[in-house]
Amino acid sequence: EDKVVQSPLSLVVHEGDTVTLNCSYEVTNFRSLLWYKQEKKAPTFLFMLTSSGIEKKSGRLSSILDKKELFSILNITATQTGDSAIYLCAVTTSGTYKYIFGTGTRLKVLA
Amino acid sequence: NAGVTQTPKFRVLKTGQSMTLLCAQDMNHEYMYWYRQDPGMGLRLIHYSVGEGTTAKGEVPDGYNVSRLKKQNFLLGLESAAPSQTSVYFCASRPRTATGELFFGEGSRLTVL
């Protein structure tokens, strides 16, 4: 059965800290891995990763994929209170239309 | 741009009542999805559709039905609501030709008493 696991489940940090969120997967015919940020309502897209070792970066957020060890990390540097959210990881596989989501990591950044 | 719109945003039902959630997208997307989100469970796929007139079961389809009579609309029905269906429901869509991001609606919070 295809599975996506995120860790930690929740995390509390102070503004200015750097955090690393993890997403590991066990799927057949991996195609891509996506990261989303969910504040109060709809998840918003952050990154899509398909190749190992190529970092995607947007401001203070960055992500990388390791297809050999079957995981991805999402880094947030110099955290701000506005980074408080649930971060979701999803994996797609070839031959299906499905997106398999992890349970999410709830991040709280304290001022 | 409206994107993906869900109605209603909130609803309270009694056990055994029926209701329909409507998802409408104005991006001409072929693929549409219904997910439910529960605390500690992430997003779980209920049903999805790869085109007008076609639907398929996801991970947790029991107790739900769907229809895709028009390309822009994807309806999720509960024929006889149960307290276990209390959840936040998200609709999402994406174009057939892209393998990237899903575009989400803002969610519908359903409470079944």
Coordinates of N, CA and C in Angstrom, one line a residue:
Chain A
E1 N 0.8 -1.2 0.0 CA 0.0 0.0 0.0 C 0.9 1.3 0.0
D2 N 0.5 2.2 -0.8 CA 1.3 3.4 -0.9 C 1.2 4.2 0.4
K3 N 2.3 4.8 0.8 CA 2.2 5.5 2.1 C 3.1 6.7 2.1
V4 N 2.7 7.8 2.7 CA 3.5 9.0 2.9 C 3.4 9.4 4.4
V5 N 4.6 9.5 5.0 CA 4.7 9.8 6.4 C 5.5 11.1 6.7
Q6 N 4.9 12.0 7.4 CA 5.6 13.2 7.8 C 6.0 13.3 9.2
S7 N 7.1 13.9 9.5 CA 7.5 14.1 10.9 C 8.3 15.4 11.0
P8 N 8.2 16.0 12.2 CA 7.4 15.6 13.3 C 5.9 16.0 13.0
L9 N 5.0 15.5 13.9 CA 3.6 15.8 13.7 C 3.3 17.3 14.1
S10 N 4.0 17.7 15.1 CA 3.9 19.2 15.4 C 5.2 19.7 16.0
L11 N 5.3 21.0 15.9 CA 6.6 21.6 16.2 C 6.3 23.1 16.7
V12 N 6.9 23.5 17.8 CA 6.8 24.8 18.3 C 8.2 25.4 18.3
V13 N 8.4 26.6 17.7 CA 9.7 27.2 17.6 C 9.5 28.7 17.9
H14 N 10.6 29.4 18.1 CA 10.6 30.9 18.2 C 11.0 31.6 16.9
E15 N 10.5 32.8 16.8 CA 10.8 33.5 15.6 C 12.4 33.6 15.4
G16 N 12.8 33.4 14.2 CA 14.2 33.4 13.9 C 14.9 32.1 13.8
D17 N 14.2 31.1 14.4 CA 14.7 29.7 14.4 C 14.7 29.2 12.9
T18 N 15.4 28.1 12.7 CA 15.4 27.4 11.4 C 14.7 26.0 11.7
V19 N 13.8 25.6 10.8 CA 13.1 24.3 11.0 C 13.3 23.4 9.8
T20 N 13.3 22.1 10.1 CA 13.4 21.2 9.0 C 12.2 20.2 9.1
L21 N 11.4 20.1 8.1 CA 10.3 19.2 8.1 C 10.6 18.0 7.2
N22 N 10.1 16.8 7.6 CA 10.5 15.6 6.8 C 9.3 15.0 6.2
C23 N 9.5 14.4 5.1 CA 8.4 13.6 4.4 C 9.1 12.4 3.8
S24 N 8.7 11.2 4.2 CA 9.2 10.0 3.6 C 8.0 9.3 2.9
Y25 N 8.4 8.5 2.0 CA 7.3 7.8 1.2 C 7.7 6.4 0.8
E26 N 6.7 5.6 0.6 CA 6.8 4.2 0.1 C 5.7 4.1 -0.9
V27 N 6.0 4.2 -2.2 CA 5.0 4.1 -3.2 C 5.6 3.4 -4.4
T28 N 4.7 2.9 -5.2 CA 5.1 2.2 -6.5 C 5.1 3.2 -7.6
N29 N 6.2 3.3 -8.4 CA 6.3 4.1 -9.5 C 6.1 5.6 -9.2
F30 N 7.0 6.1 -8.3 CA 7.1 7.5 -7.9 C 7.2 8.4 -9.1
R31 N 6.4 9.5 -9.1 CA 6.5 10.5 -10.1 C 7.0 11.8 -9.6
S32 N 6.3 12.3 -8.6 CA 6.6 13.7 -8.0 C 6.2 13.8 -6.6
L33 N 6.8 14.7 -5.9 CA 6.5 15.0 -4.5 C 6.2 16.5 -4.4
L34 N 5.1 16.9 -3.8 CA 4.7 18.3 -3.7 C 4.6 18.7 -2.2
W35 N 4.9 19.9 -1.9 CA 4.7 20.5 -0.6 C 3.6 21.6 -0.7
Y36 N 2.8 21.6 0.3 CA 1.7 22.6 0.5 C 1.8 23.2 1.9
K37 N 1.3 24.5 1.9 CA 1.2 25.2 3.2 C -0.3 25.4 3.4
Q38 N -0.8 25.0 4.6 CA -2.2 25.2 4.9 C -2.4 26.1 6.1
E39 N -2.9 27.3 5.9 CA -3.2 28.1 7.1 C -4.7 27.9 7.5
K40 N -5.5 28.8 7.4 CA -6.9 28.5 7.9 C -7.7 27.8 6.9
K41 N -7.5 27.9 5.7 CA -8.4 27.4 4.7 C -7.7 26.4 3.7
A42 N -7.7 26.8 2.4 CA -7.2 25.9 1.4 C -5.7 25.8 1.4
P43 N -5.2 24.6 1.2 CA -3.7 24.4 1.0 C -3.2 25.2 -0.2
T44 N -2.1 25.8 0.0 CA -1.5 26.6 -1.1 C -0.2 25.9 -1.5
F45 N 0.1 25.9 -2.8 CA 1.2 25.1 -3.3 C 2.5 25.8 -3.0
L46 N 3.5 25.0 -2.6 CA 4.9 25.6 -2.4 C 5.9 25.1 -3.5
F47 N 6.1 23.8 -3.5 CA 7.1 23.2 -4.4 C 6.6 21.9 -5.0
M48 N 7.1 21.6 -6.2 CA 7.0 20.2 -6.7 C 8.4 19.8 -7.0
L49 N 8.8 18.5 -6.6 CA 10.1 18.0 -6.8 C 10.0 16.7 -7.6
T50 N 10.8 16.5 -8.6 CA 10.8 15.3 -9.4 C 12.2 14.7 -9.4
S51 N 13.2 15.4 -9.3 CA 14.6 14.9 -9.4 C 15.3 15.0 -8.1
S52 N 16.2 14.0 -7.9 CA 17.0 14.0 -6.7 C 18.0 15.0 -6.7
G53 N 18.3 15.6 -5.5 CA 19.4 16.5 -5.3 C 19.3 17.9 -5.9
I54 N 18.2 18.2 -6.5 CA 18.0 19.6 -7.0 C 17.2 20.4 -6.0
E55 N 17.8 21.4 -5.5 CA 17.0 22.2 -4.5 C 16.1 23.2 -5.1
K56 N 14.9 23.2 -4.6 CA 13.9 24.2 -5.0 C 13.9 25.3 -3.9
K57 N 13.9 26.6 -4.3 CA 14.0 27.6 -3.2 C 13.0 28.7 -3.6
S58 N 12.4 29.3 -2.5 CA 11.5 30.4 -2.6 C 11.7 31.2 -1.3
G59 N 12.4 32.3 -1.4 CA 12.6 33.1 -0.2 C 13.3 32.3 0.9
R60 N 12.7 32.3 2.0 CA 13.3 31.6 3.2 C 13.0 30.1 3.2
L61 N 12.2 29.6 2.2 CA 11.8 28.2 2.1 C 12.6 27.5 1.0
S62 N 13.0 26.3 1.3 CA 13.7 25.5 0.3 C 13.4 24.0 0.6
S63 N 13.5 23.2 -0.5 CA 13.2 21.8 -0.4 C 14.1 21.0 -1.3
I64 N 14.3 19.8 -0.9 CA 15.1 18.9 -1.7 C 14.6 17.5 -1.6
L65 N 14.8 16.7 -2.6 CA 14.3 15.3 -2.7 C 15.5 14.3 -2.8
D66 N 15.3 13.2 -2.1 CA 16.3 12.1 -2.2 C 15.5 10.9 -2.6
K67 N 15.6 10.5 -3.9 CA 14.9 9.4 -4.5 C 15.5 8.0 -4.1
K68 N 16.7 8.1 -3.7 CA 17.3 6.8 -3.3 C 16.9 6.4 -1.9
E69 N 16.8 7.4 -1.0 CA 16.4 7.1 0.4 C 14.9 7.4 0.6
L70 N 14.2 7.8 -0.4 CA 12.8 8.0 -0.4 C 12.3 9.0 0.6
F71 N 12.9 10.2 0.5 CA 12.4 11.3 1.4 C 12.6 12.6 0.8
S72 N 11.9 13.6 1.4 CA 12.2 15.0 1.1 C 12.2 15.8 2.4
I73 N 12.9 16.9 2.4 CA 12.8 17.8 3.5 C 12.4 19.2 3.0
L74 N 11.8 19.9 3.9 CA 11.4 21.3 3.7 C 12.0 22.1 4.8
N75 N 12.9 23.0 4.4 CA 13.6 23.9 5.3 C 13.0 25.3 5.3
I76 N 12.8 25.9 6.5 CA 12.4 27.2 6.6 C 13.4 27.9 7.5
T77 N 14.1 28.9 7.0 CA 15.0 29.7 7.8 C 14.4 31.0 8.3
A78 N 15.0 31.5 9.4 CA 14.6 32.8 10.0 C 13.0 32.8 10.1
T79 N 12.5 31.8 10.8 CA 11.0 31.7 10.8 C 10.3 32.9 11.4
Q80 N 9.1 33.1 10.9 CA 8.3 34.3 11.3 C 6.9 33.7 11.7
T81 N 6.2 34.5 12.5 CA 4.9 34.0 13.0 C 4.0 33.7 11.8
G82 N 4.2 34.3 10.7 CA 3.3 34.0 9.5 C 3.6 32.7 8.9
D83 N 4.7 32.0 9.3 CA 5.0 30.7 8.9 C 4.2 29.6 9.6
S84 N 3.5 30.0 10.7 CA 2.6 29.1 11.4 C 1.6 28.5 10.5
A85 N 1.5 27.2 10.4 CA 0.6 26.6 9.5 C 0.8 25.1 9.6
I86 N -0.1 24.4 8.9 CA 0.2 22.9 8.7 C 0.9 22.8 7.3
Y87 N 1.9 22.0 7.3 CA 2.7 21.8 6.0 C 2.4 20.4 5.6
L88 N 1.9 20.3 4.4 CA 1.4 19.0 3.8 C 2.4 18.5 2.7
C89 N 2.6 17.2 2.7 CA 3.5 16.6 1.7 C 2.5 15.7 0.9
A90 N 2.7 15.7 -0.4 CA 1.9 14.7 -1.2 C 2.8 14.1 -2.3
V91 N 2.5 12.9 -2.6 CA 3.2 12.1 -3.6 C 2.3 11.7 -4.8
T92 N 2.8 11.8 -6.0 CA 2.0 11.3 -7.1 C 2.8 10.1 -7.7
T93 N 2.1 9.2 -8.4 CA 2.7 8.0 -9.0 C 2.3 7.9 -10.4
S94 N 3.1 7.3 -11.2 CA 2.8 7.2 -12.6 C 1.7 6.2 -12.8
G95 N 0.8 6.5 -13.8 CA -0.2 5.6 -14.1 C -1.5 5.8 -13.3
T96 N -1.5 6.7 -12.3 CA -2.7 7.0 -11.6 C -2.9 8.5 -11.5
Y97 N -4.0 8.9 -11.1 CA -4.3 10.3 -11.1 C -4.3 10.8 -9.6
K98 N -3.9 10.0 -8.7 CA -4.1 10.3 -7.3 C -2.9 11.0 -6.7
Y99 N -3.2 11.8 -5.7 CA -2.2 12.5 -4.9 C -2.3 11.9 -3.5
I100 N -1.3 11.3 -3.0 CA -1.3 10.6 -1.7 C -0.7 11.6 -0.7
F101 N -1.5 12.0 0.3 CA -1.0 13.0 1.3 C -0.6 12.4 2.6
G102 N 0.4 13.0 3.2 CA 0.8 12.7 4.5 C -0.1 13.3 5.5
T103 N 0.1 13.1 6.8 CA -0.8 13.6 7.8 C -0.5 15.1 8.1
G104 N 0.6 15.6 7.6 CA 0.9 17.0 7.9 C 1.8 17.2 9.1
T105 N 2.5 18.3 9.1 CA 3.3 18.8 10.3 C 2.7 20.2 10.6
R106 N 2.2 20.3 11.9 CA 1.7 21.5 12.4 C 2.8 22.3 13.0
L107 N 3.1 23.5 12.4 CA 4.2 24.3 12.9 C 3.6 25.6 13.5
K108 N 4.1 25.9 14.7 CA 3.7 27.1 15.4 C 5.0 27.9 15.7
V109 N 5.0 29.1 15.3 CA 6.1 30.0 15.5 C 5.7 31.1 16.5
L110 N 6.4 31.1 17.6 CA 6.1 32.1 18.7 C 6.9 33.4 18.5
A111 N 6.3 34.5 18.8 CA 7.0 35.8 18.7 C 8.0 36.0 19.8
Chain B
N1 N -10.4 36.2 -10.6 CA -10.5 34.8 -11.0 C -11.1 34.0 -9.8
A2 N -12.2 33.3 -10.0 CA -12.7 32.6 -8.9 C -11.9 31.3 -8.5
G3 N -11.4 30.6 -9.5 CA -10.6 29.4 -9.3 C -11.6 28.2 -8.9
V4 N -11.4 27.7 -7.7 CA -12.3 26.6 -7.3 C -13.2 27.1 -6.2
T5 N -14.5 26.9 -6.4 CA -15.5 27.4 -5.4 C -16.3 26.3 -4.9
Q6 N -16.4 26.3 -3.5 CA -17.2 25.2 -2.9 C -18.4 25.9 -2.2
T7 N -19.5 25.2 -2.3 CA -20.7 25.6 -1.6 C -21.5 24.4 -1.0
P8 N -22.1 24.5 0.2 CA -21.9 25.6 1.1 C -20.6 25.6 1.8
K9 N -20.2 26.6 2.6 CA -19.0 26.6 3.3 C -19.2 26.0 4.7
F10 N -20.4 26.0 5.2 CA -20.7 25.4 6.5 C -22.0 24.8 6.4
R11 N -22.2 23.6 7.1 CA -23.5 23.0 7.2 C -23.6 22.1 8.4
V12 N -24.7 22.1 9.0 CA -25.0 21.2 10.2 C -26.1 20.3 9.7
L13 N -26.0 19.0 9.9 CA -27.0 18.1 9.5 C -27.3 17.2 10.7
K14 N -28.5 16.6 10.7 CA -28.8 15.6 11.6 C -28.5 14.2 11.0
T15 N -28.2 13.3 11.8 CA -28.0 11.9 11.3 C -29.2 11.4 10.5
G16 N -28.8 10.9 9.3 CA -29.8 10.4 8.4 C -30.3 11.4 7.3
Q17 N -30.0 12.6 7.5 CA -30.3 13.6 6.5 C -29.4 13.5 5.3
S18 N -29.8 14.0 4.1 CA -28.9 14.0 3.0 C -28.6 15.4 2.6
M19 N -27.5 15.5 1.8 CA -27.1 16.8 1.3 C -26.1 16.7 0.2
T20 N -25.9 17.7 -0.5 CA -24.9 17.7 -1.6 C -24.0 18.9 -1.5
L21 N -22.7 18.6 -1.7 CA -21.7 19.7 -1.7 C -21.4 19.9 -3.2
L22 N -21.3 21.2 -3.6 CA -21.0 21.6 -5.0 C -19.6 22.1 -5.1
C23 N -18.9 21.7 -6.0 CA -17.6 22.2 -6.4 C -17.6 22.7 -7.8
A24 N -17.3 24.0 -8.0 CA -17.2 24.6 -9.4 C -15.9 25.2 -9.6
Q25 N -15.3 24.9 -10.8 CA -14.0 25.5 -11.2 C -14.2 26.1 -12.5
D26 N -13.5 27.2 -12.7 CA -13.6 28.0 -13.9 C -12.3 28.0 -14.7
M27 N -11.5 27.0 -14.5 CA -10.1 26.9 -15.1 C -10.1 25.9 -16.2
N28 N -11.2 25.3 -16.6 CA -11.3 24.3 -17.6 C -10.5 23.1 -17.3
H29 N -10.4 22.7 -16.1 CA -9.6 21.6 -15.7 C -10.4 20.3 -15.9
E30 N -9.6 19.2 -16.4 CA -10.3 18.0 -16.6 C -10.4 17.1 -15.3
Y31 N -9.4 17.2 -14.4 CA -9.4 16.4 -13.2 C -9.9 17.1 -12.0
M32 N -10.8 16.4 -11.3 CA -11.4 17.0 -10.1 C -11.4 16.0 -9.0
Y33 N -11.2 16.4 -7.8 CA -11.1 15.5 -6.6 C -11.9 16.0 -5.4
W34 N -12.4 15.1 -4.6 CA -12.9 15.4 -3.3 C -12.1 14.7 -2.2
Y35 N -11.7 15.5 -1.3 CA -10.9 15.0 -0.1 C -11.7 15.4 1.2
R36 N -11.4 14.6 2.2 CA -11.9 15.0 3.5 C -10.6 15.1 4.4
Q37 N -10.7 16.1 5.3 CA -9.6 16.3 6.2 C -10.0 16.2 7.7
D38 N -9.5 15.3 8.4 CA -9.8 15.1 9.8 C -8.5 15.3 10.6
P39 N -8.6 15.7 11.9 CA -7.4 16.0 12.7 C -6.5 14.7 12.8
G40 N -5.2 14.9 12.5 CA -4.3 13.9 12.6 C -4.3 12.9 11.4
M41 N -5.2 13.1 10.4 CA -5.4 12.1 9.3 C -4.9 12.7 8.0
G42 N -4.6 13.9 7.9 CA -4.2 14.5 6.6 C -5.4 14.6 5.7
L43 N -5.1 14.6 4.4 CA -6.2 14.7 3.4 C -6.4 13.3 2.8
R44 N -7.6 12.8 2.9 CA -7.9 11.5 2.3 C -8.9 11.6 1.2
L45 N -8.6 10.9 0.1 CA -9.3 11.0 -1.2 C -10.6 10.2 -1.1
I46 N -11.7 10.9 -1.4 CA -13.0 10.2 -1.3 C -13.4 9.7 -2.7
H47 N -13.5 10.6 -3.7 CA -13.7 10.2 -5.1 C -13.0 11.2 -6.0
Y48 N -12.8 10.8 -7.2 CA -12.2 11.7 -8.2 C -12.8 11.5 -9.5
S49 N -12.5 12.4 -10.4 CA -13.0 12.4 -11.8 C -12.0 12.8 -12.8
V50 N -11.8 12.1 -13.9 CA -10.8 12.5 -14.9 C -11.5 13.1 -16.1
G51 N -12.7 13.3 -16.0 CA -13.4 14.0 -17.1 C -14.9 14.0 -16.9
E52 N -15.6 14.8 -17.8 CA -17.1 14.8 -17.7 C -17.6 13.4 -17.9
G53 N -18.6 13.1 -17.0 CA -19.3 11.8 -17.1 C -18.5 10.6 -16.5
T54 N -17.3 10.8 -16.0 CA -16.5 9.7 -15.4 C -16.2 10.0 -13.9
T55 N -16.3 9.0 -13.1 CA -15.9 9.2 -11.7 C -15.3 7.9 -11.2
A56 N -14.5 8.0 -10.1 CA -13.8 6.8 -9.6 C -13.7 6.9 -8.1
K57 N -13.6 5.7 -7.4 CA -13.5 5.7 -6.0 C -12.0 6.0 -5.5
G58 N -12.0 6.7 -4.4 CA -10.7 7.0 -3.8 C -10.4 6.0 -2.6
E59 N -9.8 6.6 -1.6 CA -9.4 5.8 -0.5 C -10.6 5.5 0.5
V60 N -11.5 6.5 0.7 CA -12.6 6.4 1.6 C -13.9 6.8 1.0
P61 N -14.4 5.9 0.0 CA -15.6 6.3 -0.7 C -16.9 6.0 0.0
D62 N -16.9 5.1 1.0 CA -18.2 4.6 1.5 C -19.0 5.7 2.2
G63 N -20.3 5.7 1.8 CA -21.2 6.7 2.3 C -21.3 8.0 1.5
Y64 N -20.6 8.0 0.4 CA -20.6 9.2 -0.5 C -20.9 8.7 -1.9
N65 N -21.5 9.6 -2.7 CA -21.7 9.5 -4.1 C -21.3 10.8 -4.8
V66 N -20.9 10.7 -6.0 CA -20.4 11.8 -6.8 C -21.0 11.8 -8.2
S67 N -21.1 13.0 -8.8 CA -21.4 13.1 -10.2 C -20.7 14.2 -10.8
R68 N -20.4 14.0 -12.1 CA -19.7 15.0 -12.9 C -20.4 15.2 -14.2
L69 N -21.6 15.8 -14.2 CA -22.4 15.9 -15.4 C -21.9 17.0 -16.3
K70 N -21.2 18.0 -15.7 CA -20.6 19.1 -16.5 C -19.1 19.2 -16.1
K71 N -18.3 19.6 -17.0 CA -16.9 19.6 -16.8 C -16.5 20.5 -15.6
Q72 N -17.2 21.6 -15.5 CA -16.8 22.5 -14.5 C -17.3 22.2 -13.1
N73 N -18.2 21.2 -12.9 CA -18.8 20.9 -11.6 C -18.6 19.5 -11.2
F74 N -18.3 19.4 -9.9 CA -18.2 18.0 -9.3 C -19.0 18.0 -8.0
L75 N -20.0 17.2 -7.9 CA -20.9 17.2 -6.8 C -20.6 16.0 -5.9
L76 N -20.6 16.3 -4.6 CA -20.4 15.2 -3.6 C -21.7 15.1 -2.8
G77 N -22.3 13.9 -2.8 CA -23.5 13.7 -2.1 C -23.4 12.7 -0.9
L78 N -24.1 13.1 0.2 CA -24.2 12.2 1.3 C -25.7 11.8 1.4
E79 N -26.0 10.5 1.2 CA -27.4 10.1 1.1 C -28.0 10.0 2.5
S80 N -27.3 9.5 3.5 CA -27.8 9.4 4.8 C -26.6 9.7 5.8
A81 N -26.5 10.9 6.2 CA -25.3 11.4 6.9 C -25.2 10.7 8.2
A82 N -23.9 10.5 8.6 CA -23.6 9.8 9.9 C -22.6 10.7 10.6
P83 N -22.5 10.7 11.9 CA -21.6 11.5 12.7 C -20.1 11.3 12.2
S84 N -19.8 10.1 11.7 CA -18.4 9.8 11.3 C -18.1 10.7 10.0
Q85 N -19.1 11.3 9.4 CA -18.8 12.1 8.2 C -18.6 13.6 8.6
T86 N -18.6 13.9 9.9 CA -18.2 15.2 10.3 C -16.8 15.4 10.0
S87 N -16.5 16.5 9.2 CA -15.2 16.7 8.6 C -15.2 18.0 7.9
V88 N -14.0 18.3 7.4 CA -13.8 19.4 6.5 C -13.6 18.8 5.1
Y89 N -14.3 19.2 4.1 CA -14.3 18.7 2.8 C -13.6 19.7 1.8
F90 N -12.6 19.2 1.1 CA -11.9 20.0 0.1 C -12.1 19.4 -1.3
C91 N -12.4 20.3 -2.2 CA -12.4 20.0 -3.6 C -11.1 20.5 -4.2
A92 N -10.6 19.8 -5.2 CA -9.4 20.3 -5.9 C -9.5 19.9 -7.4
S93 N -8.7 20.6 -8.2 CA -8.7 20.3 -9.6 C -7.4 20.6 -10.2
R94 N -7.2 20.0 -11.4 CA -5.9 20.3 -12.1 C -6.2 19.9 -13.6
P95 N -5.4 20.5 -14.5 CA -5.5 20.2 -15.9 C -4.9 18.9 -16.2
R96 N -5.4 18.2 -17.3 CA -4.9 16.9 -17.7 C -3.5 16.9 -18.1
T97 N -3.1 18.0 -18.8 CA -1.8 18.0 -19.4 C -0.7 18.3 -18.4
A98 N -1.0 18.8 -17.2 CA 0.0 19.1 -16.2 C 0.1 18.1 -15.1
T99 N 1.2 17.8 -14.6 CA 1.3 16.8 -13.6 C 1.7 17.4 -12.2
G100 N 1.4 18.7 -12.1 CA 1.8 19.4 -11.0 C 0.8 19.7 -9.9
E101 N 0.7 20.9 -9.6 CA -0.1 21.2 -8.4 C -1.6 21.0 -8.6
L102 N -2.2 20.7 -7.5 CA -3.7 20.7 -7.4 C -4.1 22.1 -6.9
F103 N -5.2 22.6 -7.4 CA -5.8 23.8 -7.0 C -7.0 23.5 -6.1
F104 N -6.9 24.1 -4.9 CA -7.9 23.7 -3.9 C -9.0 24.8 -3.7
G105 N -10.2 24.3 -3.4 CA -11.2 25.2 -2.9 C -11.0 25.5 -1.4
E106 N -11.8 26.4 -0.8 CA -11.5 26.8 0.5 C -12.1 25.9 1.6
G107 N -12.8 24.9 1.2 CA -13.2 23.9 2.1 C -14.7 24.1 2.6
S108 N -15.3 23.0 2.9 CA -16.7 23.0 3.5 C -16.7 22.3 4.8
R109 N -17.1 23.0 5.8 CA -17.1 22.3 7.1 C -18.5 21.7 7.4
L110 N -18.5 20.4 7.5 CA -19.8 19.7 7.7 C -19.8 19.1 9.1
T111 N -20.9 19.3 9.9 CA -21.1 18.7 11.2 C -22.4 17.9 11.1
V112 N -22.2 16.6 11.5 CA -23.4 15.7 11.6 C -23.7 15.4 13.0
L113 N -24.9 15.8 13.5 CA -25.2 15.6 14.9 C -26.0 14.3 15.1

